[in-house]
mmCIF file of N, CA and C in Angstrom:
data_model
loop_
_atom_site.group_PDB
_atom_site.id
_atom_site.type_symbol
_atom_site.label_atom_id
_atom_site.label_comp_id
_atom_site.label_asym_id
_atom_site.label_seq_id
_atom_site.Cartn_x
_atom_site.Cartn_y
_atom_site.Cartn_z
ATOM 1 N N MET G 1372 0.822 -1.170 0.000
ATOM 2 C CA MET G 1372 0.000 0.000 0.000
ATOM 3 C C MET G 1372 0.868 1.235 0.000
ATOM 4 N N GLN G 1373 0.428 2.243 -0.694
ATOM 5 C CA GLN G 1373 1.180 3.478 -0.750
ATOM 6 C C GLN G 1373 0.836 4.349 0.449
ATOM 7 N N ASN G 1374 1.648 5.404 0.661
ATOM 8 C CA ASN G 1374 1.417 6.298 1.786
ATOM 9 C C ASN G 1374 0.063 6.974 1.674
ATOM 10 N N PRO G 1375 -0.561 7.250 2.824
ATOM 11 C CA PRO G 1375 -1.872 7.885 2.807
ATOM 12 C C PRO G 1375 -1.797 9.338 2.371
ATOM 13 N N ILE G 1376 -2.875 9.799 1.775
ATOM 14 C CA ILE G 1376 -3.003 11.180 1.341
ATOM 15 C C ILE G 1376 -4.023 11.830 2.263
ATOM 16 N N PRO G 1377 -3.680 12.917 2.970
ATOM 17 C CA PRO G 1377 -4.671 13.533 3.855
ATOM 18 C C PRO G 1377 -5.763 14.217 3.046
ATOM 19 N N VAL G 1378 -6.965 14.188 3.585
ATOM 20 C CA VAL G 1378 -8.074 14.905 2.985
ATOM 21 C C VAL G 1378 -7.928 16.358 3.423
ATOM 22 N N SER G 1379 -8.190 17.279 2.535
ATOM 23 C CA SER G 1379 -8.055 18.698 2.822
ATOM 24 C C SER G 1379 -8.888 19.102 4.028
ATOM 25 N N GLN G 1380 -8.353 19.994 4.861
ATOM 26 C CA GLN G 1380 -9.094 20.503 6.010
ATOM 27 C C GLN G 1380 -10.259 21.382 5.566
ATOM 28 N N ASN G 1381 -10.146 22.022 4.417
ATOM 29 C CA ASN G 1381 -11.190 22.882 3.885
ATOM 30 C C ASN G 1381 -11.588 22.405 2.489
ATOM 31 N N PRO G 1382 -12.242 21.249 2.418
ATOM 32 C CA PRO G 1382 -12.593 20.750 1.091
ATOM 33 C C PRO G 1382 -13.595 21.675 0.418
ATOM 34 N N SER G 1383 -13.400 21.883 -0.859
ATOM 35 C CA SER G 1383 -14.342 22.715 -1.587
ATOM 36 C C SER G 1383 -15.620 21.916 -1.823
ATOM 37 N N VAL G 1384 -16.704 22.627 -1.885
ATOM 38 C CA VAL G 1384 -17.996 21.990 -2.110
ATOM 39 C C VAL G 1384 -18.225 21.882 -3.611
ATOM 40 N N VAL G 1385 -18.426 20.672 -4.062
ATOM 41 C CA VAL G 1385 -18.752 20.421 -5.453
ATOM 42 C C VAL G 1385 -20.061 19.639 -5.439
ATOM 43 N N LEU G 1386 -21.109 20.288 -5.864
ATOM 44 C CA LEU G 1386 -22.415 19.635 -5.883
ATOM 45 C C LEU G 1386 -22.574 18.887 -7.201
ATOM 46 N N ILE G 1387 -22.878 17.626 -7.091
ATOM 47 C CA ILE G 1387 -23.017 16.749 -8.253
ATOM 48 C C ILE G 1387 -24.488 16.351 -8.358
ATOM 49 N N PRO G 1388 -25.062 16.373 -9.558
ATOM 50 C CA PRO G 1388 -26.459 15.940 -9.692
ATOM 51 C C PRO G 1388 -26.624 14.506 -9.197
ATOM 52 N N PHE G 1389 -27.665 14.282 -8.409
ATOM 53 C CA PHE G 1389 -27.950 12.984 -7.818
ATOM 54 C C PHE G 1389 -29.326 12.544 -8.279
ATOM 55 N N PHE G 1390 -29.374 11.494 -9.072
ATOM 56 C CA PHE G 1390 -30.592 10.946 -9.624
ATOM 57 C C PHE G 1390 -31.238 10.050 -8.576
ATOM 58 N N GLU G 1391 -32.422 10.405 -8.128
ATOM 59 C CA GLU G 1391 -33.090 9.685 -7.046
ATOM 60 C C GLU G 1391 -33.601 8.305 -7.446
ATOM 61 N N GLY G 1392 -33.660 8.015 -8.742
ATOM 62 C CA GLY G 1392 -34.123 6.706 -9.173
ATOM 63 C C GLY G 1392 -33.136 5.618 -8.785
ATOM 64 N N LYS G 1393 -33.578 4.404 -8.813
ATOM 65 C CA LYS G 1393 -32.719 3.270 -8.483
ATOM 66 C C LYS G 1393 -32.362 2.523 -9.767
ATOM 67 N N VAL G 1394 -31.194 1.913 -9.784
ATOM 68 C CA VAL G 1394 -30.775 1.097 -10.912
ATOM 69 C C VAL G 1394 -30.630 -0.337 -10.405
ATOM 70 N N ARG G 1395 -31.136 -1.273 -11.142
ATOM 71 C CA ARG G 1395 -31.064 -2.680 -10.730
ATOM 72 C C ARG G 1395 -29.732 -3.291 -11.148
ATOM 73 N N ALA G 1396 -29.204 -4.124 -10.282
ATOM 74 C CA ALA G 1396 -27.967 -4.825 -10.593
ATOM 75 C C ALA G 1396 -28.257 -6.259 -11.024
ATOM 76 N N GLY G 1397 -29.493 -6.643 -10.936
ATOM 77 C CA GLY G 1397 -29.880 -7.998 -11.330
ATOM 78 C C GLY G 1397 -30.779 -7.956 -12.544
ATOM 79 N N GLN G 1398 -31.767 -8.817 -12.554
ATOM 80 C CA GLN G 1398 -32.682 -8.916 -13.680
ATOM 81 C C GLN G 1398 -33.621 -7.714 -13.697
ATOM 82 N N SER G 1399 -33.827 -7.145 -14.856
ATOM 83 C CA SER G 1399 -34.681 -5.968 -15.015
ATOM 84 C C SER G 1399 -36.141 -6.330 -14.805
ATOM 85 N N ARG G 1400 -36.869 -5.406 -14.207
ATOM 86 C CA ARG G 1400 -38.310 -5.541 -14.064
ATOM 87 C C ARG G 1400 -39.004 -4.590 -15.048
ATOM 88 N N PHE G 1401 -38.247 -4.115 -16.020
ATOM 89 C CA PHE G 1401 -38.744 -3.280 -17.099
ATOM 90 C C PHE G 1401 -39.392 -1.983 -16.615
ATOM 91 N N ALA G 1402 -38.791 -1.352 -15.590
ATOM 92 C CA ALA G 1402 -39.278 -0.037 -15.167
ATOM 93 C C ALA G 1402 -38.941 0.968 -16.255
ATOM 94 N N SER G 1403 -39.780 1.926 -16.412
ATOM 95 C CA SER G 1403 -39.586 2.914 -17.463
ATOM 96 C C SER G 1403 -38.474 3.881 -17.113
ATOM 97 N N ALA G 1404 -37.518 4.049 -18.018
ATOM 98 C CA ALA G 1404 -36.452 5.027 -17.820
ATOM 99 C C ALA G 1404 -36.995 6.440 -17.940
ATOM 100 N N ALA G 1405 -38.204 6.582 -18.459
ATOM 101 C CA ALA G 1405 -38.803 7.903 -18.649
ATOM 102 C C ALA G 1405 -39.602 8.357 -17.436
ATOM 103 N N GLN G 1406 -39.676 7.528 -16.396
ATOM 104 C CA GLN G 1406 -40.418 7.926 -15.202
ATOM 105 C C GLN G 1406 -39.810 9.187 -14.620
ATOM 106 N N ASP G 1407 -40.656 9.980 -13.986
ATOM 107 C CA ASP G 1407 -40.175 11.205 -13.359
ATOM 108 C C ASP G 1407 -39.523 10.863 -12.025
ATOM 109 N N TYR G 1408 -38.273 11.230 -11.885
ATOM 110 C CA TYR G 1408 -37.556 11.057 -10.634
ATOM 111 C C TYR G 1408 -37.019 12.414 -10.220
ATOM 112 N N GLU G 1409 -36.953 12.593 -8.937
ATOM 113 C CA GLU G 1409 -36.451 13.856 -8.427
ATOM 114 C C GLU G 1409 -34.940 13.913 -8.586
ATOM 115 N N MET G 1410 -34.451 15.057 -9.030
ATOM 116 C CA MET G 1410 -33.018 15.274 -9.181
ATOM 117 C C MET G 1410 -32.574 16.181 -8.035
ATOM 118 N N LYS G 1411 -31.628 15.725 -7.260
ATOM 119 C CA LYS G 1411 -31.088 16.506 -6.158
ATOM 120 C C LYS G 1411 -29.625 16.774 -6.447
ATOM 121 N N GLU G 1412 -28.995 17.456 -5.528
ATOM 122 C CA GLU G 1412 -27.550 17.659 -5.615
ATOM 123 C C GLU G 1412 -26.910 17.010 -4.404
ATOM 124 N N LEU G 1413 -25.742 16.447 -4.614
ATOM 125 C CA LEU G 1413 -25.057 15.693 -3.583
ATOM 126 C C LEU G 1413 -23.631 16.198 -3.460
ATOM 127 N N ASP G 1414 -23.185 16.433 -2.237
ATOM 128 C CA ASP G 1414 -21.815 16.824 -1.959
ATOM 129 C C ASP G 1414 -21.081 15.580 -1.446
ATOM 130 N N LEU G 1415 -20.102 15.100 -2.210
ATOM 131 C CA LEU G 1415 -19.387 13.883 -1.819
ATOM 132 C C LEU G 1415 -18.643 14.046 -0.497
ATOM 133 N N ASN G 1416 -18.231 15.268 -0.169
ATOM 134 C CA ASN G 1416 -17.575 15.490 1.128
ATOM 135 C C ASN G 1416 -18.532 15.150 2.271
ATOM 136 N N GLN G 1417 -19.774 15.599 2.170
ATOM 137 C CA GLN G 1417 -20.748 15.307 3.216
ATOM 138 C C GLN G 1417 -21.100 13.822 3.255
ATOM 139 N N LEU G 1418 -21.148 13.208 2.096
ATOM 140 C CA LEU G 1418 -21.516 11.795 2.017
ATOM 141 C C LEU G 1418 -20.422 10.868 2.548
ATOM 142 N N LEU G 1419 -19.167 11.167 2.218
ATOM 143 C CA LEU G 1419 -18.078 10.223 2.474
ATOM 144 C C LEU G 1419 -17.169 10.558 3.660
ATOM 145 N N ILE G 1420 -17.188 11.801 4.114
ATOM 146 C CA ILE G 1420 -16.225 12.207 5.141
ATOM 147 C C ILE G 1420 -16.956 12.646 6.396
ATOM 148 N N THR G 1421 -16.833 11.873 7.460
ATOM 149 C CA THR G 1421 -17.501 12.190 8.717
ATOM 150 C C THR G 1421 -16.618 12.997 9.659
ATOM 151 N N ASP G 1422 -15.318 12.911 9.497
ATOM 152 C CA ASP G 1422 -14.378 13.601 10.389
ATOM 153 C C ASP G 1422 -13.192 14.087 9.560
ATOM 154 N N PRO G 1423 -13.314 15.256 8.899
ATOM 155 C CA PRO G 1423 -12.267 15.711 7.974
ATOM 156 C C PRO G 1423 -10.846 15.720 8.539
ATOM 157 N N PRO G 1424 -10.595 16.186 9.770
ATOM 158 C CA PRO G 1424 -9.208 16.197 10.247
ATOM 159 C C PRO G 1424 -8.596 14.801 10.402
ATOM 160 N N ALA G 1425 -9.439 13.786 10.563
ATOM 161 C CA ALA G 1425 -8.930 12.426 10.791
ATOM 162 C C ALA G 1425 -9.080 11.537 9.568
ATOM 163 N N THR G 1426 -9.514 12.093 8.439
ATOM 164 C CA THR G 1426 -9.802 11.279 7.263
ATOM 165 C C THR G 1426 -8.674 11.351 6.250
ATOM 166 N N PHE G 1427 -8.293 10.188 5.747
ATOM 167 C CA PHE G 1427 -7.222 10.062 4.766
ATOM 168 C C PHE G 1427 -7.687 9.164 3.645
ATOM 169 N N ILE G 1428 -7.010 9.286 2.513
ATOM 170 C CA ILE G 1428 -7.229 8.365 1.403
ATOM 171 C C ILE G 1428 -5.934 7.593 1.220
ATOM 172 N N ILE G 1429 -6.062 6.287 1.086
ATOM 173 C CA ILE G 1429 -4.893 5.434 0.883
ATOM 174 C C ILE G 1429 -5.185 4.527 -0.301
ATOM 175 N N ARG G 1430 -4.168 4.289 -1.125
ATOM 176 C CA ARG G 1430 -4.342 3.457 -2.326
ATOM 177 C C ARG G 1430 -3.876 2.034 -2.033
ATOM 178 N N VAL G 1431 -4.681 1.081 -2.467
ATOM 179 C CA VAL G 1431 -4.338 -0.332 -2.326
ATOM 180 C C VAL G 1431 -3.274 -0.673 -3.370
ATOM 181 N N ALA G 1432 -2.294 -1.451 -2.994
ATOM 182 C CA ALA G 1432 -1.238 -1.864 -3.923
ATOM 183 C C ALA G 1432 -1.847 -2.586 -5.121
ATOM 184 N N THR G 1433 -1.231 -2.421 -6.267
ATOM 185 C CA THR G 1433 -1.763 -3.021 -7.496
ATOM 186 C C THR G 1433 -1.601 -4.534 -7.542
ATOM 187 N N ASP G 1434 -0.843 -5.101 -6.625
ATOM 188 C CA ASP G 1434 -0.684 -6.559 -6.587
ATOM 189 C C ASP G 1434 -1.407 -7.184 -5.389
ATOM 190 N N CYS G 1435 -2.324 -6.451 -4.795
ATOM 191 C CA CYS G 1435 -3.025 -6.912 -3.596
ATOM 192 C C CYS G 1435 -4.440 -7.362 -3.940
ATOM 193 N N ASP G 1436 -4.686 -8.670 -3.872
ATOM 194 C CA ASP G 1436 -6.024 -9.182 -4.165
ATOM 195 C C ASP G 1436 -6.645 -9.899 -2.973
ATOM 196 N N SER G 1437 -6.114 -9.663 -1.791
ATOM 197 C CA SER G 1437 -6.570 -10.409 -0.622
ATOM 198 C C SER G 1437 -7.922 -9.942 -0.073
ATOM 199 N N MET G 1438 -8.469 -8.827 -0.596
ATOM 200 C CA MET G 1438 -9.732 -8.304 -0.067
ATOM 201 C C MET G 1438 -10.802 -8.151 -1.147
ATOM 202 N N ILE G 1439 -10.645 -8.841 -2.264
ATOM 203 C CA ILE G 1439 -11.552 -8.625 -3.398
ATOM 204 C C ILE G 1439 -12.994 -9.064 -3.120
ATOM 205 N N ASP G 1440 -13.201 -9.989 -2.205
ATOM 206 C CA ASP G 1440 -14.565 -10.445 -1.924
ATOM 207 C C ASP G 1440 -15.404 -9.402 -1.190
ATOM 208 N N VAL G 1441 -14.792 -8.333 -0.722
ATOM 209 C CA VAL G 1441 -15.546 -7.226 -0.125
ATOM 210 C C VAL G 1441 -15.437 -5.971 -0.992
ATOM 211 N N GLY G 1442 -15.016 -6.153 -2.245
ATOM 212 C CA GLY G 1442 -14.988 -5.042 -3.187
ATOM 213 C C GLY G 1442 -13.760 -4.157 -3.110
ATOM 214 N N ILE G 1443 -12.723 -4.618 -2.436
ATOM 215 C CA ILE G 1443 -11.472 -3.858 -2.379
ATOM 216 C C ILE G 1443 -10.509 -4.499 -3.366
ATOM 217 N N TYR G 1444 -10.393 -3.853 -4.524
ATOM 218 C CA TYR G 1444 -9.603 -4.386 -5.624
ATOM 219 C C TYR G 1444 -8.238 -3.713 -5.687
ATOM 220 N N PRO G 1445 -7.276 -4.351 -6.360
ATOM 221 C CA PRO G 1445 -5.964 -3.730 -6.540
ATOM 222 C C PRO G 1445 -6.109 -2.328 -7.143
ATOM 223 N N GLY G 1446 -5.404 -1.368 -6.555
ATOM 224 C CA GLY G 1446 -5.420 0.000 -7.051
ATOM 225 C C GLY G 1446 -6.572 0.850 -6.533
ATOM 226 N N ALA G 1447 -7.501 0.258 -5.802
ATOM 227 C CA ALA G 1447 -8.633 1.026 -5.264
ATOM 228 C C ALA G 1447 -8.132 2.051 -4.256
ATOM 229 N N LYS G 1448 -8.936 3.081 -4.062
ATOM 230 C CA LYS G 1448 -8.624 4.086 -3.044
ATOM 231 C C LYS G 1448 -9.574 3.872 -1.876
ATOM 232 N N LEU G 1449 -9.028 3.903 -0.677
ATOM 233 C CA LEU G 1449 -9.824 3.683 0.522
ATOM 234 C C LEU G 1449 -9.921 4.980 1.309
ATOM 235 N N ILE G 1450 -11.118 5.303 1.760
ATOM 236 C CA ILE G 1450 -11.307 6.453 2.640
ATOM 237 C C ILE G 1450 -11.285 5.910 4.061
ATOM 238 N N VAL G 1451 -10.294 6.390 4.816
ATOM 239 C CA VAL G 1451 -9.990 5.828 6.132
ATOM 240 C C VAL G 1451 -10.140 6.899 7.204
ATOM 241 N N ASN G 1452 -10.811 6.549 8.284
ATOM 242 C CA ASN G 1452 -10.945 7.450 9.427
ATOM 243 C C ASN G 1452 -9.981 6.990 10.516
ATOM 244 N N ARG G 1453 -8.947 7.792 10.731
ATOM 245 C CA ARG G 1453 -7.939 7.446 11.745
ATOM 246 C C ARG G 1453 -8.486 7.546 13.155
ATOM 247 N N ALA G 1454 -9.445 8.444 13.383
ATOM 248 C CA ALA G 1454 -9.991 8.614 14.732
ATOM 249 C C ALA G 1454 -10.690 7.351 15.218
ATOM 250 N N LEU G 1455 -11.136 6.515 14.304
ATOM 251 C CA LEU G 1455 -11.817 5.275 14.685
ATOM 252 C C LEU G 1455 -10.852 4.125 14.945
ATOM 253 N N GLY G 1456 -9.561 4.315 14.647
ATOM 254 C CA GLY G 1456 -8.583 3.236 14.813
ATOM 255 C C GLY G 1456 -8.548 2.659 16.216
ATOM 256 N N SER G 1457 -8.564 3.517 17.226
ATOM 257 C CA SER G 1457 -8.507 3.038 18.611
ATOM 258 C C SER G 1457 -9.835 2.427 19.051
ATOM 259 N N LYS G 1458 -10.895 2.654 18.282
ATOM 260 C CA LYS G 1458 -12.221 2.134 18.623
ATOM 261 C C LYS G 1458 -12.649 1.016 17.681
ATOM 262 N N ALA G 1459 -11.724 0.495 16.899
ATOM 263 C CA ALA G 1459 -12.071 -0.523 15.905
ATOM 264 C C ALA G 1459 -12.709 -1.732 16.575
ATOM 265 N N LYS G 1460 -13.780 -2.213 15.939
ATOM 266 C CA LYS G 1460 -14.521 -3.359 16.453
ATOM 267 C C LYS G 1460 -14.256 -4.573 15.580
ATOM 268 N N SER G 1461 -14.512 -5.716 16.159
ATOM 269 C CA SER G 1461 -14.419 -6.948 15.395
ATOM 270 C C SER G 1461 -15.359 -6.844 14.207
ATOM 271 N N SER G 1462 -14.909 -7.237 13.065
ATOM 272 C CA SER G 1462 -15.583 -7.229 11.760
ATOM 273 C C SER G 1462 -15.365 -5.936 10.981
ATOM 274 N N ASN G 1463 -14.783 -4.882 11.610
ATOM 275 C CA ASN G 1463 -14.423 -3.687 10.846
ATOM 276 C C ASN G 1463 -13.311 -4.017 9.868
ATOM 277 N N ILE G 1464 -13.309 -3.344 8.732
ATOM 278 C CA ILE G 1464 -12.176 -3.432 7.818
ATOM 279 C C ILE G 1464 -11.241 -2.312 8.227
ATOM 280 N N VAL G 1465 -9.992 -2.675 8.475
ATOM 281 C CA VAL G 1465 -9.049 -1.730 9.058
ATOM 282 C C VAL G 1465 -7.773 -1.630 8.228
ATOM 283 N N ILE G 1466 -7.084 -0.515 8.445
ATOM 284 C CA ILE G 1466 -5.713 -0.376 7.990
ATOM 285 C C ILE G 1466 -4.870 -0.603 9.235
ATOM 286 N N ALA G 1467 -3.996 -1.575 9.175
ATOM 287 C CA ALA G 1467 -3.142 -1.899 10.311
ATOM 288 C C ALA G 1467 -1.690 -1.820 9.866
ATOM 289 N N VAL G 1468 -0.826 -1.695 10.838
ATOM 290 C CA VAL G 1468 0.604 -1.726 10.556
ATOM 291 C C VAL G 1468 1.125 -3.064 11.062
ATOM 292 N N VAL G 1469 1.645 -3.870 10.132
ATOM 293 C CA VAL G 1469 2.189 -5.190 10.457
ATOM 294 C C VAL G 1469 3.604 -5.246 9.916
ATOM 295 N N ASP G 1470 4.559 -5.466 10.794
ATOM 296 C CA ASP G 1470 5.977 -5.515 10.414
ATOM 297 C C ASP G 1470 6.383 -4.264 9.624
ATOM 298 N N GLY G 1471 5.865 -3.107 10.059
ATOM 299 C CA GLY G 1471 6.243 -1.841 9.448
ATOM 300 C C GLY G 1471 5.549 -1.515 8.140
ATOM 301 N N GLU G 1472 4.598 -2.344 7.714
ATOM 302 C CA GLU G 1472 3.880 -2.102 6.457
ATOM 303 C C GLU G 1472 2.396 -1.951 6.719
ATOM 304 N N PHE G 1473 1.751 -1.081 5.912
ATOM 305 C CA PHE G 1473 0.302 -0.960 5.960
ATOM 306 C C PHE G 1473 -0.324 -2.185 5.315
ATOM 307 N N VAL G 1474 -1.379 -2.704 5.945
ATOM 308 C CA VAL G 1474 -2.183 -3.775 5.351
ATOM 309 C C VAL G 1474 -3.650 -3.424 5.546
ATOM 310 N N VAL G 1475 -4.483 -3.866 4.620
ATOM 311 C CA VAL G 1475 -5.931 -3.723 4.782
ATOM 312 C C VAL G 1475 -6.487 -5.121 5.007
ATOM 313 N N LYS G 1476 -7.220 -5.299 6.106
ATOM 314 C CA LYS G 1476 -7.752 -6.604 6.487
ATOM 315 C C LYS G 1476 -9.021 -6.413 7.315
ATOM 316 N N ARG G 1477 -9.757 -7.501 7.482
ATOM 317 C CA ARG G 1477 -10.904 -7.494 8.391
ATOM 318 C C ARG G 1477 -10.401 -7.858 9.790
ATOM 319 N N LEU G 1478 -10.788 -7.056 10.770
ATOM 320 C CA LEU G 1478 -10.376 -7.290 12.156
ATOM 321 C C LEU G 1478 -11.290 -8.328 12.792
ATOM 322 N N TYR G 1479 -10.659 -9.277 13.477
ATOM 323 C CA TYR G 1479 -11.393 -10.300 14.214
ATOM 324 C C TYR G 1479 -10.888 -10.258 15.649
ATOM 325 N N LYS G 1480 -11.800 -10.004 16.584
ATOM 326 C CA LYS G 1480 -11.448 -10.017 18.009
ATOM 327 C C LYS G 1480 -12.503 -10.815 18.752
ATOM 328 N N ARG G 1481 -12.045 -11.823 19.455
ATOM 329 C CA ARG G 1481 -12.949 -12.622 20.279
ATOM 330 C C ARG G 1481 -12.161 -13.151 21.461
ATOM 331 N N PHE G 1482 -12.611 -12.786 22.629
ATOM 332 C CA PHE G 1482 -11.903 -13.106 23.862
ATOM 333 C C PHE G 1482 -10.470 -12.607 23.744
ATOM 334 N N LYS G 1483 -9.484 -13.482 23.826
ATOM 335 C CA LYS G 1483 -8.086 -13.043 23.709
ATOM 336 C C LYS G 1483 -7.527 -13.275 22.310
ATOM 337 N N ILE G 1484 -8.361 -13.736 21.402
ATOM 338 C CA ILE G 1484 -7.905 -14.003 20.034
ATOM 339 C C ILE G 1484 -8.062 -12.731 19.196
ATOM 340 N N VAL G 1485 -6.966 -12.306 18.578
ATOM 341 C CA VAL G 1485 -6.983 -11.141 17.693
ATOM 342 C C VAL G 1485 -6.337 -11.560 16.384
ATOM 343 N N ARG G 1486 -7.073 -11.366 15.281
ATOM 344 C CA ARG G 1486 -6.575 -11.747 13.961
ATOM 345 C C ARG G 1486 -6.921 -10.669 12.944
ATOM 346 N N LEU G 1487 -6.147 -10.666 11.876
ATOM 347 C CA LEU G 1487 -6.472 -9.881 10.695
ATOM 348 C C LEU G 1487 -6.767 -10.886 9.594
ATOM 349 N N LEU G 1488 -7.941 -10.761 8.980
ATOM 350 C CA LEU G 1488 -8.394 -11.759 8.020
ATOM 351 C C LEU G 1488 -8.487 -11.183 6.611
ATOM 352 N N SER G 1489 -8.153 -12.011 5.655
ATOM 353 C CA SER G 1489 -8.320 -11.660 4.242
ATOM 354 C C SER G 1489 -9.729 -12.008 3.811
ATOM 355 N N GLU G 1490 -10.143 -11.441 2.687
ATOM 356 C CA GLU G 1490 -11.473 -11.698 2.124
ATOM 357 C C GLU G 1490 -11.316 -12.072 0.655
ATOM 358 N N ASN G 1491 -10.768 -13.266 0.408
ATOM 359 C CA ASN G 1491 -10.610 -13.777 -0.943
ATOM 360 C C ASN G 1491 -10.781 -15.289 -0.879
ATOM 361 N N LYS G 1492 -11.984 -15.758 -1.223
ATOM 362 C CA LYS G 1492 -12.281 -17.197 -1.130
ATOM 363 C C LYS G 1492 -11.495 -18.025 -2.133
ATOM 364 N N ALA G 1493 -11.071 -17.407 -3.231
ATOM 365 C CA ALA G 1493 -10.352 -18.146 -4.268
ATOM 366 C C ALA G 1493 -8.915 -18.466 -3.866
ATOM 367 N N LYS G 1494 -8.359 -17.692 -2.957
ATOM 368 C CA LYS G 1494 -6.990 -17.923 -2.504
ATOM 369 C C LYS G 1494 -6.984 -18.061 -0.988
ATOM 370 N N ALA G 1495 -6.215 -18.960 -0.516
ATOM 371 C CA ALA G 1495 -6.175 -19.222 0.925
ATOM 372 C C ALA G 1495 -5.086 -18.379 1.595
ATOM 373 N N TYR G 1496 -5.398 -17.127 1.864
ATOM 374 C CA TYR G 1496 -4.460 -16.281 2.603
ATOM 375 C C TYR G 1496 -4.600 -16.596 4.085
ATOM 376 N N PRO G 1497 -3.509 -16.955 4.746
ATOM 377 C CA PRO G 1497 -3.620 -17.293 6.170
ATOM 378 C C PRO G 1497 -3.911 -16.047 7.007
ATOM 379 N N PRO G 1498 -4.658 -16.227 8.094
ATOM 380 C CA PRO G 1498 -4.907 -15.094 8.986
ATOM 381 C C PRO G 1498 -3.597 -14.636 9.629
ATOM 382 N N ILE G 1499 -3.544 -13.370 9.942
ATOM 383 C CA ILE G 1499 -2.420 -12.837 10.712
ATOM 384 C C ILE G 1499 -2.905 -12.823 12.155
ATOM 385 N N GLU G 1500 -2.277 -13.656 12.986
ATOM 386 C CA GLU G 1500 -2.734 -13.795 14.374
ATOM 387 C C GLU G 1500 -1.741 -13.153 15.324
ATOM 388 N N PHE G 1501 -2.286 -12.517 16.348
ATOM 389 C CA PHE G 1501 -1.464 -11.846 17.346
ATOM 390 C C PHE G 1501 -1.599 -12.579 18.665
ATOM 391 N N LYS G 1502 -0.486 -12.941 19.223
ATOM 392 C CA LYS G 1502 -0.448 -13.696 20.482
ATOM 393 C C LYS G 1502 -0.260 -12.721 21.638
ATOM 394 N N ASP G 1503 -0.378 -13.227 22.864
ATOM 395 C CA ASP G 1503 -0.146 -12.399 24.046
ATOM 396 C C ASP G 1503 1.215 -11.730 23.956
ATOM 397 N N GLY G 1504 1.241 -10.446 24.222
ATOM 398 C CA GLY G 1504 2.492 -9.696 24.187
ATOM 399 C C GLY G 1504 2.785 -9.053 22.846
ATOM 400 N N GLU G 1505 2.177 -9.539 21.776
ATOM 401 C CA GLU G 1505 2.355 -8.924 20.459
ATOM 402 C C GLU G 1505 1.346 -7.796 20.309
ATOM 403 N N GLU G 1506 1.816 -6.689 19.776
ATOM 404 C CA GLU G 1506 0.957 -5.520 19.665
ATOM 405 C C GLU G 1506 0.486 -5.321 18.228
ATOM 406 N N LEU G 1507 -0.787 -5.059 18.111
ATOM 407 C CA LEU G 1507 -1.384 -4.750 16.824
ATOM 408 C C LEU G 1507 -1.668 -3.260 16.793
ATOM 409 N N MET G 1508 -1.165 -2.574 15.767
ATOM 410 C CA MET G 1508 -1.446 -1.150 15.629
ATOM 411 C C MET G 1508 -2.483 -0.953 14.527
ATOM 412 N N ILE G 1509 -3.676 -0.539 14.937
ATOM 413 C CA ILE G 1509 -4.729 -0.214 13.985
ATOM 414 C C ILE G 1509 -4.556 1.256 13.629
ATOM 415 N N TRP G 1510 -4.278 1.528 12.368
ATOM 416 C CA TRP G 1510 -4.024 2.895 11.894
ATOM 417 C C TRP G 1510 -5.323 3.634 11.646
ATOM 418 N N GLY G 1511 -6.368 2.925 11.225
ATOM 419 C CA GLY G 1511 -7.664 3.538 10.971
ATOM 420 C C GLY G 1511 -8.672 2.519 10.486
ATOM 421 N N VAL G 1512 -9.917 2.961 10.389
ATOM 422 C CA VAL G 1512 -11.005 2.103 9.934
ATOM 423 C C VAL G 1512 -11.437 2.563 8.538
ATOM 424 N N VAL G 1513 -11.535 1.607 7.632
ATOM 425 C CA VAL G 1513 -11.956 1.901 6.271
ATOM 426 C C VAL G 1513 -13.456 2.172 6.282
ATOM 427 N N GLN G 1514 -13.838 3.343 5.756
ATOM 428 C CA GLN G 1514 -15.251 3.696 5.709
ATOM 429 C C GLN G 1514 -15.839 3.550 4.312
ATOM 430 N N HIS G 1515 -15.010 3.754 3.287
ATOM 431 C CA HIS G 1515 -15.497 3.666 1.910
ATOM 432 C C HIS G 1515 -14.371 3.186 1.005
ATOM 433 N N VAL G 1516 -14.769 2.620 -0.122
ATOM 434 C CA VAL G 1516 -13.809 2.220 -1.149
ATOM 435 C C VAL G 1516 -14.210 2.893 -2.457
ATOM 436 N N ILE G 1517 -13.212 3.397 -3.162
ATOM 437 C CA ILE G 1517 -13.438 4.021 -4.474
ATOM 438 C C ILE G 1517 -12.712 3.179 -5.500
ATOM 439 N N THR G 1518 -13.467 2.619 -6.425
ATOM 440 C CA THR G 1518 -12.886 1.789 -7.482
ATOM 441 C C THR G 1518 -13.213 2.425 -8.825
ATOM 442 N N SER G 1519 -12.213 2.587 -9.650
ATOM 443 C CA SER G 1519 -12.420 3.160 -10.987
ATOM 444 C C SER G 1519 -12.484 2.042 -12.008
ATOM 445 N N PHE G 1520 -13.379 2.159 -12.955
ATOM 446 C CA PHE G 1520 -13.533 1.143 -13.992
ATOM 447 C C PHE G 1520 -12.960 1.591 -15.339
ATOM 448 N N THR G 1521 -12.511 2.820 -15.407
ATOM 449 C CA THR G 1521 -11.934 3.312 -16.664
ATOM 450 C C THR G 1521 -10.542 3.811 -16.440
#
């Protein structure tokens, strides 16, 4: 993973047209594209950033496929809230520091068992397990993923 990019403290407001209609990802029910839907405006800063001073964007390495089953693909950008790092819960997707490197994994905590888990059923990535005395540094909690298709 590459170094994080801080989100600006004073992000400019860019209002983008937001189409209130829904698009199906499965089989069409033949809804009319001509139906009247309300058009609003949406500010991505308000939608994606809950804590601007603690929010960073980090890019996933282009050779990292360990999280593809949750939609985190190689080269994706992750919006990470550092303020949530100390409050990370089991099942959160986190940015952690392991052996001096950033990794993105699902956090698993149960009793005294602490693991970082991959999300790729096609490949058997072993969990990263932390034993008594070993310290896990959670850098932040992933709140959103941005994937480009072009």
